[in-house]
mmCIF file of C-alpha atoms in Angstrom:
data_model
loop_
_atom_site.group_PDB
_atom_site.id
_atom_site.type_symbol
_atom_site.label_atom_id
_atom_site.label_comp_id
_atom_site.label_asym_id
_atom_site.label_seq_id
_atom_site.Cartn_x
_atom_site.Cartn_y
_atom_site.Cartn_z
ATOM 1 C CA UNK B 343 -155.780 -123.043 57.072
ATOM 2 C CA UNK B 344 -159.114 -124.074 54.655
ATOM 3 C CA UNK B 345 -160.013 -121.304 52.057
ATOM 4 C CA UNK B 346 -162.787 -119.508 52.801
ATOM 5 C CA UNK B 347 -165.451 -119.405 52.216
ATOM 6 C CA UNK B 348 -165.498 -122.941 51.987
ATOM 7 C CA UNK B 349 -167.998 -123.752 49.206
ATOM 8 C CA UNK B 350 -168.100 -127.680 48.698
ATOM 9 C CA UNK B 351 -166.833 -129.845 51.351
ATOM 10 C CA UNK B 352 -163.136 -130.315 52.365
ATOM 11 C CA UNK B 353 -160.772 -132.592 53.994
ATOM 12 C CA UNK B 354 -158.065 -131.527 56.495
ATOM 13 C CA UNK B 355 -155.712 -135.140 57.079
ATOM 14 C CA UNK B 356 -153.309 -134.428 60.020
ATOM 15 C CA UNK B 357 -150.534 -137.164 60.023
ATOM 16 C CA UNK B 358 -148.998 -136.956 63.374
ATOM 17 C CA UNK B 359 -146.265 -139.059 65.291
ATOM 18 C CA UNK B 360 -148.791 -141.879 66.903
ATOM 19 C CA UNK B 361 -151.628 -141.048 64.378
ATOM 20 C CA UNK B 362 -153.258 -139.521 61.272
ATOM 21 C CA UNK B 363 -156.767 -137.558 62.035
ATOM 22 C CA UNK B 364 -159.023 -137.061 59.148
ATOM 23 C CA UNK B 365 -161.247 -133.460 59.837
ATOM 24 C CA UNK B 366 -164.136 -133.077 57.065
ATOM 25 C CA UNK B 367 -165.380 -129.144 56.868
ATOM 26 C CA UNK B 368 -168.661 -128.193 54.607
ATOM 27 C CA UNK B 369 -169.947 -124.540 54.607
ATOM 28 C CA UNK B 370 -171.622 -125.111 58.229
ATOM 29 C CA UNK B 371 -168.451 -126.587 59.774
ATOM 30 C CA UNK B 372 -167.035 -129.936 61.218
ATOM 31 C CA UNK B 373 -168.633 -132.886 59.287
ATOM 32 C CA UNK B 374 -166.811 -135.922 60.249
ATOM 33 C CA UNK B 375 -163.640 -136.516 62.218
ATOM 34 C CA UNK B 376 -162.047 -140.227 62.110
ATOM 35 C CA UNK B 377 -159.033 -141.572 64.062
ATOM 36 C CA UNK B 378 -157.188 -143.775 61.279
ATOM 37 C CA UNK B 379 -154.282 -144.699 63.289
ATOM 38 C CA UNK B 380 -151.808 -144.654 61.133
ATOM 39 C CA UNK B 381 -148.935 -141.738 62.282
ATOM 40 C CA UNK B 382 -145.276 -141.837 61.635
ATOM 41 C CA UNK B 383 -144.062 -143.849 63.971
ATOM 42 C CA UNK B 384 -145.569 -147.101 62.476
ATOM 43 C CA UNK B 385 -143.694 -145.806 58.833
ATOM 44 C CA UNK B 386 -140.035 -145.022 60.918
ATOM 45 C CA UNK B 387 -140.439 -148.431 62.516
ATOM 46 C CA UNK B 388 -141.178 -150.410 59.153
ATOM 47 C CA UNK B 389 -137.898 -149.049 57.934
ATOM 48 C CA UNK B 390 -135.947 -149.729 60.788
ATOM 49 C CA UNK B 391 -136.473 -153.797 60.075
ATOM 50 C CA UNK B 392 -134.266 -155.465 58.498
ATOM 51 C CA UNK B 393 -133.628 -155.134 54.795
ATOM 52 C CA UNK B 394 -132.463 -158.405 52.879
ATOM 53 C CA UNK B 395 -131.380 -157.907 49.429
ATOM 54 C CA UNK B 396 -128.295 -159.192 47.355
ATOM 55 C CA UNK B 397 -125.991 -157.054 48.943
ATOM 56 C CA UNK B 398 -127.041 -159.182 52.421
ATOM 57 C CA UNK B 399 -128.750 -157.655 54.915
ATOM 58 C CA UNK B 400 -129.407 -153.863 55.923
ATOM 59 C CA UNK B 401 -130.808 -152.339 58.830
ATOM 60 C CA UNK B 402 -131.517 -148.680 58.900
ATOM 61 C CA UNK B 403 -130.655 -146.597 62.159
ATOM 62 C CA UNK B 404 -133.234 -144.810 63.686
ATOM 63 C CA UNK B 405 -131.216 -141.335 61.609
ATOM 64 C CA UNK B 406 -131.233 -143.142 58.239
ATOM 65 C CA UNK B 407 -135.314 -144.562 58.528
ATOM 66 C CA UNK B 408 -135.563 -140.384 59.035
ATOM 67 C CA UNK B 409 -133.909 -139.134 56.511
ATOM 68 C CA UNK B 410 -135.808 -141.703 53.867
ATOM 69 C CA UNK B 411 -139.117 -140.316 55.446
ATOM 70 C CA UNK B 412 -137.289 -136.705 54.534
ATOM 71 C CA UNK B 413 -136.485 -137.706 51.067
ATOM 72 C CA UNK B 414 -138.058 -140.957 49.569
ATOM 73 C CA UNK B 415 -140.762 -140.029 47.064
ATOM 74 C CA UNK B 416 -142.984 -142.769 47.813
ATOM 75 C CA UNK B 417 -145.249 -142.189 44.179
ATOM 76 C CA UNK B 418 -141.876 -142.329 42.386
ATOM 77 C CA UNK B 419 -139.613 -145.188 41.015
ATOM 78 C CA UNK B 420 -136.225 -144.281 41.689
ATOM 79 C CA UNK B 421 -132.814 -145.155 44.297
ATOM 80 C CA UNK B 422 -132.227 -143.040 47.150
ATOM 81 C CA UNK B 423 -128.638 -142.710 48.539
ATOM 82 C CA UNK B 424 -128.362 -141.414 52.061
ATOM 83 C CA UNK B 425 -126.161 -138.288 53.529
ATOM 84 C CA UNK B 426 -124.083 -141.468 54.790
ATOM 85 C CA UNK B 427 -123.459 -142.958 51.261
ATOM 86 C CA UNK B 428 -125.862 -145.874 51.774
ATOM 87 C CA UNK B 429 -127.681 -146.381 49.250
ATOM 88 C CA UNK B 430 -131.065 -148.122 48.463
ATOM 89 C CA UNK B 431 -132.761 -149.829 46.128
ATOM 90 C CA UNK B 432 -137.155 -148.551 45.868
ATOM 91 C CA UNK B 433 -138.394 -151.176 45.835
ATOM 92 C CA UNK B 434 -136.823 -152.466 49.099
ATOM 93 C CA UNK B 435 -138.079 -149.054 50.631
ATOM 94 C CA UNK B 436 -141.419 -149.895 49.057
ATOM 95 C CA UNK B 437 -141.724 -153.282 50.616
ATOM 96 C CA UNK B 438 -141.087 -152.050 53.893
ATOM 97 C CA UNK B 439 -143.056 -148.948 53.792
ATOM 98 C CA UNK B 440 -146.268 -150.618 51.855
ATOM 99 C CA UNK B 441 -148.118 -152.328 54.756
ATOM 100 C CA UNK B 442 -148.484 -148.923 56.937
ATOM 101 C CA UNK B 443 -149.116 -147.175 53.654
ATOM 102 C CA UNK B 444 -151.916 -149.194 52.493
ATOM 103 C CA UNK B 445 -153.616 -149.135 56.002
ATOM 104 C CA UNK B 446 -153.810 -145.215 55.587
ATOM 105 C CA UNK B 447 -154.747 -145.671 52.254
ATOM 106 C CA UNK B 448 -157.670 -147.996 53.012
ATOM 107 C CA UNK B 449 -158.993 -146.241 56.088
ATOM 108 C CA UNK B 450 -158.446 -142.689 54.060
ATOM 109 C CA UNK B 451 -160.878 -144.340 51.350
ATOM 110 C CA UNK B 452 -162.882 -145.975 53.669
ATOM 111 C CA UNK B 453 -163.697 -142.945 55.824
ATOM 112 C CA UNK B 454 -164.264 -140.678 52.777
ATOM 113 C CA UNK B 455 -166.658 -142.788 51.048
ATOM 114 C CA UNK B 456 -168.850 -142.669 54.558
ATOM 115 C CA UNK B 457 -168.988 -139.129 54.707
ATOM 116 C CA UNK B 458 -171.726 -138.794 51.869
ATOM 117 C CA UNK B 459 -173.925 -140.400 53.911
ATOM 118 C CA UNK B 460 -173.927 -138.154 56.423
ATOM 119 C CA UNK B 461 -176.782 -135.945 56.637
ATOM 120 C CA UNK B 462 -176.371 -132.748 54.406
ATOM 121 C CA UNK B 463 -173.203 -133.487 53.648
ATOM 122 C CA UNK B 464 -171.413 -134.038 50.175
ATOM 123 C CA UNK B 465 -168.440 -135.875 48.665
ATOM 124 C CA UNK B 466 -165.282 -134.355 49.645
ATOM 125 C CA UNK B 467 -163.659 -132.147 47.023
ATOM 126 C CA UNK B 468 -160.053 -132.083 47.927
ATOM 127 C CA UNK B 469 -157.771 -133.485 51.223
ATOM 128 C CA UNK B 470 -155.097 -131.138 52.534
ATOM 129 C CA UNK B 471 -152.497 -132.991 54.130
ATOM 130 C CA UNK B 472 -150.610 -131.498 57.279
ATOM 131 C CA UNK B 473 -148.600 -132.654 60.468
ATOM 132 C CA UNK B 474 -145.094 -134.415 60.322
ATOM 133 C CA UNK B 475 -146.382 -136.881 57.990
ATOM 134 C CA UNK B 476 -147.280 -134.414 55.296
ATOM 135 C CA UNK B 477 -144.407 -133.973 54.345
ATOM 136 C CA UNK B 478 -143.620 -137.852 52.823
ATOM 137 C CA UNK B 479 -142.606 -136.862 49.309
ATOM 138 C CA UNK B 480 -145.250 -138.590 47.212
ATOM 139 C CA UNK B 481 -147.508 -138.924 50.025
ATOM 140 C CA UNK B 482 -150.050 -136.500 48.302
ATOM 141 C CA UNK B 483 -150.148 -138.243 44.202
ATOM 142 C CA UNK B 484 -150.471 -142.289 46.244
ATOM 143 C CA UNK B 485 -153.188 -141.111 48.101
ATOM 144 C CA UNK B 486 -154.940 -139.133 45.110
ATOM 145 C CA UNK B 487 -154.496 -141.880 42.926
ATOM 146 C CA UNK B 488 -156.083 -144.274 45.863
ATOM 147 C CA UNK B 489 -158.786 -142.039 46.486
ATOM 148 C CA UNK B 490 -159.344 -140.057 42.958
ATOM 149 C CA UNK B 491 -159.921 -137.345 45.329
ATOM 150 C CA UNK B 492 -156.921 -134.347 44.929
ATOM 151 C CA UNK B 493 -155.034 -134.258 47.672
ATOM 152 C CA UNK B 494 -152.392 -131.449 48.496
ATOM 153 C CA UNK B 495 -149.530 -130.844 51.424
ATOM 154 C CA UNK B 496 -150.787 -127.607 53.305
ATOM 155 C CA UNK B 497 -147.406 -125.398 54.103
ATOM 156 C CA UNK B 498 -146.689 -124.585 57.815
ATOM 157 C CA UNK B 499 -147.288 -120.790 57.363
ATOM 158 C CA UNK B 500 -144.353 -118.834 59.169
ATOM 159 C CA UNK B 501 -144.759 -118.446 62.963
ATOM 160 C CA UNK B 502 -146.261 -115.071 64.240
ATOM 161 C CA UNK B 503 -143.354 -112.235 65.608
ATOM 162 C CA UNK B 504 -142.862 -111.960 69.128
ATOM 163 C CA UNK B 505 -144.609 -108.852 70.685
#
């Protein structure tokens, strides 16, 4: 999944359902690992409250908060319009999504800037995002930008044949 051979040290961020692990790899091996507790349950419940906006007041279905997970590009400004026709505005999405966001954001940071300080290891050169959460649209440039460390979604490679 990590290049090898791994030359500087790397991050490996798996964003599951109930949380996100961070995994930090130098040349020798594991570095760090860190529980954030953020997963994707926290974001799909966030956009399942209540929306109130100057249409009145929208509530997402448990379908709708996952397709805005599937499609919202959380590091752009623009509208989404669900399969269904609804459509919303980004800065609603935003609002709701922001809290859970920001906690992953902080504890990402947080947790990066302690792994210098552990002995023989560096500053981490790059994150690699995988699990269901990868795969936020956006996730990748907000947490870059948050960081200033590159991030980048690792693709699912295909799964092996049967024998």
């Amino acid at each position: 999944l990590l290049p090898r051979p791994l030359r500087d040290v790397q991050g490996l961020l798996d964003i599951g359902r109930d949380s996100a692990r961070l995994y930090v790899f130098g040349p020798s091996g594991l570095v760090f690992s860190r529980d954030l507790g953020v997963g994707t349950s926290l974001w799909l419940s966030a956009l399942e409250t209540p929306i109130s906006s100057t249409r009145g007041t929208l509530r997402l279905t448990p379908a709708q908060a996952r397709e805005v997970l599937d499609r919202f590009d959380v590091s752009a400004s623009e509208n989404l319009v669900l399969g269904d026709g609804t459509s919303l505005n980004d800065k609603d999405l935003m609002s709701l999504l922001r809290a859970s966001l920001e906690r992953l954001q902080d504890t990402l940071s947080k947790s990066l800037e302690f792994v210098p300080g552990q002995e023989g290891a560096t500053p981490v050169g790059q994150v690699f995002l995988c699990g269901e959460g990868a795969s936020l649209p956006g996730l990748h440039r907000v947490l870059s930008g948050r960081t200033g460390i590159p991030a980048c979604r690792c693709m699912p490679t295909s799964p092996p044949a049967p024998s």
